[in-house]
Each structure stands twice: as structure tokens, then as C-alpha cells.
Amino acid sequence: MTKAEKQKKFWEKMAERYPAPFSEESLEKTGKVISMAEQRGVRIDGAAVLDIGCGTGIYTLPLAKRAARVTGLDLSEGMLLRLEAERQQHGLENVTTVQGPWSDEAVAKHGLEKAFDIVWAAMTPAVRTVEDVARMNRCSRRWCVYSGWGELRRNPLMEAAFQAHGLNFGPPPGAKAVQAALAGMGIRVAIETVRRTWDWEGTVEEAFEHVEGFIESQSDVEPQPELIREVIARFTAEDGKVRHQTEMEMGMMVWETA
């Protein structure tokens, strides 16, 4: 299985437990980022929006409540199925989806170039390289909004599991990589940071699949079941549940393309 295939498998699995867009917790977090974008001049009302790596519609659907139309793009079929179910439940008729990677082929095939007032990318591995960022600019008529990993990612369980495999559980490439890509294009943008926490709870087997998927998709190391189970045993409560929390820093940027 290639690295890309492993990552796709990981996100299909993640889709089962990914947050719902209109839960109270999700709306509080996304609302804060949307407000930050508006404070920097982004006009959402009546806009055409592209949401890259849209997942279950965490941003796609709340944005659709105000935008003229929103297109969500994601590699995972499972994520888009959940987005579609939420779209129907909330009666949003101005949302379309595209399944596939964030690529030049997708832009050409679906006519995405200069088709949107706002191109949005939030906490997605789809936008990391200079080419990824340049593609955002090509599809935007006015604004780009990006939020990604900052300099902090802590999770005691994951850190122990990664360390057992000789790996470091630090933040993936994120805001600083995108900032550097923009600087190379002559676009200087400041990063605004936000701290967040994510809670996870599940059975021992669910925890095993979760940790195994992280190691498999985020490294070239083969997950070792016995090492993972040893770590999970240390985090299993008396009720048989495994609970862990991720503390992270998110970096957010807005820039104009026209």
C-alpha cells in the first residue's frame, strides 16, 4: 500500500468519528475562525467559496448559511457522505462536493480556476507545499483563508506510542510552511495563533485502530501491534475505556489575491 493509499484509508476511518458541523462545540470553534477572517476583511455574505479538505463540512456548511454557494473538496468518500447527510438535514441547497485530491487535475476537470471569491483551507494536509498554495491563489478571485498546525501538538498517549516506534509526535507541517510558501511568492502574511484541545474516548480496540492509523499514515514506520497495546494498556481506565486529549496550537492567515 502506498503512502497516499494509507492516508486515504486513515481519513476514511477518521470519518466515522469526525465532529458534526452543527454540534455546539464545532460551531463555537468554527465561528471563532470565521470571525477572525471577517475581522481581516473577508466578506462571506453572498460569496462563492471553495473549502479544500472540507471533511464532514465543519466549515463548508456553516459558511453555506451565509455564502451564495460553497464547494467542498475532499479525498475521503466517507467524509463527503457525512457532509451530504448533514447538508440534507439542514436543508442547504447551495452546496456541492468534489471527491479527490487537491491537484491541478481537479482544478482543470471541475473548472475551479478563478471560480471563487474565497478559497478556504482549514487543518488539512492537502495544503502544505508551494504548489498547493499557488493553486489556492489560482482559484481565488479575492481572498484566501488558511488555518493549520502551529508549533504545538501534545497528547501523552500518542507521544508514548510514537516514541515506542522511534518517532516524534510533533505538529505536522502547517502554518509556518504555508507562510514560507507565500513569502516566496512575495506575499507577506502574519500568523495569528489559537490554542485548542480535542478529547477522544473509545474502547481498547478503537484506540488501537486509532493509534495504528496515525503511525501508519504519518510516518514510514510499520506499526508494531505489541508496542501499541502496551501503551494503550497504560491509558485504559477501570471502566475499560481509553481516553486521551490533544492540546494544539492553530495558526491562521488571510491574504488577498486581487
Tab-separated table of C-alpha atoms in Angstrom:
chain	number	residue	atom	x	y	z
A	1	MET	CA	0.000	0.000	0.000
A	2	THR	CA	1.412	3.401	-0.991
A	3	LYS	CA	1.680	6.345	1.418
A	4	ALA	CA	-1.202	8.081	-0.376
A	5	GLU	CA	-3.354	4.957	-0.058
A	6	LYS	CA	-2.531	4.680	3.655
A	7	GLN	CA	-3.510	8.308	4.195
A	8	LYS	CA	-6.788	7.844	2.325
A	9	LYS	CA	-7.551	4.731	4.417
A	10	PHE	CA	-6.795	6.719	7.579
A	11	TRP	CA	-9.168	9.556	6.673
A	12	GLU	CA	-11.938	7.138	5.678
A	13	LYS	CA	-11.639	5.640	9.158
A	14	MET	CA	-11.488	9.068	10.794
A	15	ALA	CA	-14.746	9.998	9.050
A	16	GLU	CA	-16.648	7.655	11.372
A	17	ARG	CA	-15.820	9.745	14.464
A	18	TYR	CA	-15.188	13.169	12.957
A	19	PRO	CA	-17.098	16.064	14.586
A	20	ALA	CA	-20.500	17.081	13.223
A	21	PRO	CA	-20.561	20.614	11.749
A	22	PHE	CA	-23.534	21.878	13.731
A	23	SER	CA	-22.666	20.498	17.155
A	24	GLU	CA	-22.361	23.205	19.799
A	25	GLU	CA	-18.623	22.581	20.209
A	26	SER	CA	-17.927	22.639	16.457
A	27	LEU	CA	-19.911	25.813	15.872
A	28	GLU	CA	-18.111	27.584	18.710
A	29	LYS	CA	-14.693	26.732	17.249
A	30	THR	CA	-15.508	27.372	13.593
A	31	GLY	CA	-17.384	30.545	14.456
A	32	LYS	CA	-14.262	31.957	16.075
A	33	VAL	CA	-12.148	31.310	12.951
A	34	ILE	CA	-14.842	32.714	10.655
A	35	SER	CA	-14.986	35.859	12.815
A	36	MET	CA	-11.205	36.177	12.671
A	37	ALA	CA	-11.368	36.024	8.862
A	38	GLU	CA	-14.076	38.691	8.759
A	39	GLN	CA	-12.065	40.934	11.056
A	40	ARG	CA	-9.344	40.803	8.412
A	41	GLY	CA	-11.722	41.986	5.706
A	42	VAL	CA	-13.123	38.762	4.251
A	43	ARG	CA	-16.742	39.156	3.122
A	44	ILE	CA	-18.648	35.895	3.379
A	45	ASP	CA	-22.222	37.046	2.746
A	46	GLY	CA	-23.136	36.323	-0.877
A	47	ALA	CA	-19.690	34.927	-1.734
A	48	ALA	CA	-18.702	31.853	-3.728
A	49	VAL	CA	-16.466	29.689	-1.519
A	50	LEU	CA	-14.188	26.695	-2.119
A	51	ASP	CA	-13.386	24.648	1.004
A	52	ILE	CA	-10.307	22.449	0.482
A	53	GLY	CA	-10.123	19.326	2.635
A	54	CYS	CA	-13.669	20.007	3.773
A	55	GLY	CA	-14.156	16.784	5.770
A	56	THR	CA	-17.659	16.460	7.186
A	57	GLY	CA	-18.431	20.091	6.373
A	58	ILE	CA	-17.125	21.661	9.578
A	59	TYR	CA	-16.648	24.950	7.703
A	60	THR	CA	-18.468	24.191	4.429
A	61	LEU	CA	-21.942	24.032	5.925
A	62	PRO	CA	-21.805	26.952	8.394
A	63	LEU	CA	-20.336	29.075	5.578
A	64	ALA	CA	-23.179	27.948	3.287
A	65	LYS	CA	-25.674	29.520	5.707
A	66	ARG	CA	-24.344	32.903	4.522
A	67	ALA	CA	-22.486	32.380	1.237
A	68	ALA	CA	-24.131	32.273	-2.191
A	69	ARG	CA	-22.595	28.864	-2.870
A	70	VAL	CA	-19.935	26.614	-1.362
A	71	THR	CA	-17.964	23.787	-2.968
A	72	GLY	CA	-16.346	21.265	-0.630
A	73	LEU	CA	-13.403	19.200	-1.880
A	74	ASP	CA	-12.101	16.152	-0.027
A	75	LEU	CA	-10.237	12.926	-0.749
A	76	SER	CA	-12.454	10.840	1.542
A	77	GLU	CA	-15.761	9.418	0.342
A	78	GLY	CA	-16.775	8.755	3.959
A	79	MET	CA	-16.269	12.397	4.917
A	80	LEU	CA	-18.338	13.605	1.966
A	81	LEU	CA	-21.137	11.135	2.725
A	82	ARG	CA	-21.416	12.576	6.224
A	83	LEU	CA	-21.318	16.112	4.803
A	84	GLU	CA	-24.146	15.248	2.408
A	85	ALA	CA	-26.275	13.814	5.221
A	86	GLU	CA	-25.759	16.992	7.273
A	87	ARG	CA	-26.497	19.150	4.212
A	88	GLN	CA	-29.821	17.421	3.661
A	89	GLN	CA	-30.728	17.543	7.347
A	90	HIS	CA	-30.234	21.316	7.418
A	91	GLY	CA	-31.848	21.995	4.033
A	92	LEU	CA	-28.832	23.653	2.424
A	93	GLU	CA	-29.241	23.701	-1.367
A	94	ASN	CA	-26.192	25.810	-2.252
A	95	VAL	CA	-23.527	23.175	-1.512
A	96	THR	CA	-21.734	20.904	-3.990
A	97	THR	CA	-18.863	18.488	-3.395
A	98	VAL	CA	-15.857	17.208	-5.303
A	99	GLN	CA	-14.170	13.961	-4.273
A	100	GLY	CA	-10.465	13.740	-4.975
A	101	PRO	CA	-7.051	15.201	-4.131
A	102	TRP	CA	-6.234	18.909	-4.222
A	103	SER	CA	-4.444	18.864	-7.572
A	104	ASP	CA	-4.027	20.686	-10.880
A	105	GLU	CA	-6.107	17.911	-12.455
A	106	ALA	CA	-9.015	18.638	-10.088
A	107	VAL	CA	-8.821	22.370	-10.850
A	108	ALA	CA	-8.933	21.759	-14.603
A	109	LYS	CA	-11.553	18.984	-14.528
A	110	HIS	CA	-14.035	20.850	-12.339
A	111	GLY	CA	-13.420	24.377	-13.634
A	112	LEU	CA	-12.191	25.729	-10.300
A	113	GLU	CA	-9.721	28.344	-11.561
A	114	LYS	CA	-10.809	31.899	-10.585
A	115	ALA	CA	-14.257	30.480	-9.786
A	116	PHE	CA	-14.424	31.583	-6.132
A	117	ASP	CA	-14.375	34.772	-4.124
A	118	ILE	CA	-12.887	32.883	-1.174
A	119	VAL	CA	-10.680	29.789	-1.105
A	120	TRP	CA	-10.706	28.244	2.372
A	121	ALA	CA	-8.400	25.566	3.811
A	122	ALA	CA	-8.657	24.541	7.463
A	123	MET	CA	-6.489	21.981	9.272
A	124	THR	CA	-5.975	19.916	6.129
A	125	PRO	CA	-2.861	18.039	4.939
A	126	ALA	CA	-3.973	18.900	1.385
A	127	VAL	CA	-2.257	22.319	1.607
A	128	ARG	CA	1.409	22.194	2.551
A	129	THR	CA	3.636	22.838	-0.474
A	130	VAL	CA	4.328	25.876	-2.641
A	131	GLU	CA	2.294	24.212	-5.403
A	132	ASP	CA	-0.676	23.683	-3.058
A	133	VAL	CA	-0.664	27.343	-2.026
A	134	ALA	CA	-0.201	28.625	-5.589
A	135	ARG	CA	-3.230	26.532	-6.593
A	136	MET	CA	-5.284	28.254	-3.874
A	137	ASN	CA	-4.319	31.624	-5.341
A	138	ARG	CA	-5.256	30.497	-8.858
A	139	CYS	CA	-8.759	29.516	-7.761
A	140	SER	CA	-9.442	32.686	-5.742
A	141	ARG	CA	-10.812	35.915	-7.157
A	142	ARG	CA	-10.294	37.852	-3.920
A	143	TRP	CA	-9.347	36.122	-0.632
A	144	CYS	CA	-7.630	33.026	0.714
A	145	VAL	CA	-8.181	31.855	4.289
A	146	TYR	CA	-5.862	29.239	5.775
A	147	SER	CA	-5.666	27.650	9.210
A	148	GLY	CA	-3.213	24.896	10.056
A	149	TRP	CA	-0.908	23.469	12.673
A	150	GLY	CA	1.106	25.889	14.751
A	151	GLU	CA	4.080	24.924	16.919
A	152	LEU	CA	2.265	22.775	19.485
A	153	ARG	CA	0.777	19.268	19.404
A	154	ARG	CA	0.715	17.370	22.697
A	155	ASN	CA	-1.025	14.111	23.501
A	156	PRO	CA	0.505	11.816	26.175
A	157	LEU	CA	-0.867	8.597	24.675
A	158	MET	CA	0.179	9.406	21.107
A	159	GLU	CA	3.553	10.702	22.259
A	160	ALA	CA	4.220	7.421	24.094
A	161	ALA	CA	3.124	5.315	21.111
A	162	PHE	CA	5.192	7.316	18.656
A	163	GLN	CA	8.225	7.273	20.967
A	164	ALA	CA	7.943	3.464	21.244
A	165	HIS	CA	8.354	3.375	17.450
A	166	GLY	CA	11.303	5.803	17.480
A	167	LEU	CA	9.125	8.665	16.228
A	168	ASN	CA	8.361	12.194	17.377
A	169	PHE	CA	4.710	13.206	17.791
A	170	GLY	CA	5.148	16.853	16.915
A	171	PRO	CA	2.921	19.091	14.817
A	172	PRO	CA	2.770	18.276	11.088
A	173	PRO	CA	3.783	20.938	8.549
A	174	GLY	CA	1.266	23.740	8.801
A	175	ALA	CA	1.039	27.497	9.143
A	176	LYS	CA	4.766	28.247	9.027
A	177	ALA	CA	5.212	26.137	5.870
A	178	VAL	CA	2.367	27.997	4.158
A	179	GLN	CA	3.705	31.347	5.382
A	180	ALA	CA	7.107	30.485	3.876
A	181	ALA	CA	5.483	29.464	0.582
A	182	LEU	CA	3.657	32.791	0.443
A	183	ALA	CA	6.849	34.712	1.240
A	184	GLY	CA	8.472	33.007	-1.747
A	185	MET	CA	5.660	34.472	-3.871
A	186	GLY	CA	6.232	37.935	-2.434
A	187	ILE	CA	3.166	37.762	-0.160
A	188	ARG	CA	3.909	38.690	3.477
A	189	VAL	CA	1.291	37.458	5.924
A	190	ALA	CA	1.275	37.387	9.727
A	191	ILE	CA	0.147	34.262	11.585
A	192	GLU	CA	-2.463	34.607	14.323
A	193	THR	CA	-2.478	31.686	16.770
A	194	VAL	CA	-5.268	29.979	18.694
A	195	ARG	CA	-4.960	27.218	21.332
A	196	ARG	CA	-7.397	24.307	21.285
A	197	THR	CA	-7.960	20.886	22.829
A	198	TRP	CA	-9.554	17.739	21.364
A	199	ASP	CA	-10.914	14.914	23.519
A	200	TRP	CA	-11.084	11.280	22.403
A	201	GLU	CA	-12.809	8.319	24.076
A	202	GLY	CA	-13.297	4.746	22.905
A	203	THR	CA	-12.753	1.067	23.517
A	204	VAL	CA	-9.341	-0.570	23.605
A	205	GLU	CA	-9.797	-1.877	20.065
A	206	GLU	CA	-10.954	1.506	18.796
A	207	ALA	CA	-7.940	3.107	20.437
A	208	PHE	CA	-5.649	0.527	18.844
A	209	GLU	CA	-7.036	1.259	15.344
A	210	HIS	CA	-6.784	4.998	16.022
A	211	VAL	CA	-3.132	4.900	17.093
A	212	GLU	CA	-2.169	2.401	14.394
A	213	GLY	CA	-3.750	4.638	11.755
A	214	PHE	CA	-1.843	7.699	12.954
A	215	ILE	CA	1.508	5.909	12.859
A	216	GLU	CA	0.795	4.297	9.500
A	217	SER	CA	-0.409	7.477	7.787
A	218	GLN	CA	2.060	9.953	9.303
A	219	SER	CA	5.309	8.025	9.047
A	220	ASP	CA	7.136	5.403	7.009
A	221	VAL	CA	7.396	3.111	10.040
A	222	GLU	CA	5.390	-0.117	10.204
A	223	PRO	CA	3.146	-0.051	13.313
A	224	GLN	CA	4.058	-2.719	15.880
A	225	PRO	CA	0.866	-4.084	17.497
A	226	GLU	CA	2.544	-5.234	20.711
A	227	LEU	CA	4.093	-1.803	21.301
A	228	ILE	CA	0.772	-0.041	20.661
A	229	ARG	CA	-1.111	-2.364	23.022
A	230	GLU	CA	1.475	-1.857	25.773
A	231	VAL	CA	0.972	1.904	25.576
A	232	ILE	CA	-2.825	1.691	25.386
A	233	ALA	CA	-2.887	-0.530	28.495
A	234	ARG	CA	-1.335	2.341	30.469
A	235	PHE	CA	-4.152	4.659	29.421
A	236	THR	CA	-7.073	2.268	29.920
A	237	ALA	CA	-9.412	3.227	32.772
A	238	GLU	CA	-11.153	0.827	35.151
A	239	ASP	CA	-14.316	1.002	33.049
A	240	GLY	CA	-12.386	-0.379	30.069
A	241	LYS	CA	-12.438	2.912	28.167
A	242	VAL	CA	-9.416	4.689	26.729
A	243	ARG	CA	-9.411	8.481	26.977
A	244	HIS	CA	-6.845	10.957	25.751
A	245	GLN	CA	-6.645	14.634	24.890
A	246	THR	CA	-4.723	16.549	22.241
A	247	GLU	CA	-3.566	20.062	23.057
A	248	MET	CA	-2.667	22.017	19.947
A	249	GLU	CA	-1.884	25.413	18.503
A	250	MET	CA	-3.547	26.523	15.289
A	251	GLY	CA	-2.086	29.219	13.060
A	252	MET	CA	-4.466	31.282	10.926
A	253	MET	CA	-3.740	33.558	7.924
A	254	VAL	CA	-5.739	35.627	5.444
A	255	TRP	CA	-4.386	37.134	2.250
A	256	GLU	CA	-5.797	38.839	-0.832
A	257	THR	CA	-5.185	37.557	-4.344
A	258	ALA	CA	-6.622	40.533	-6.232
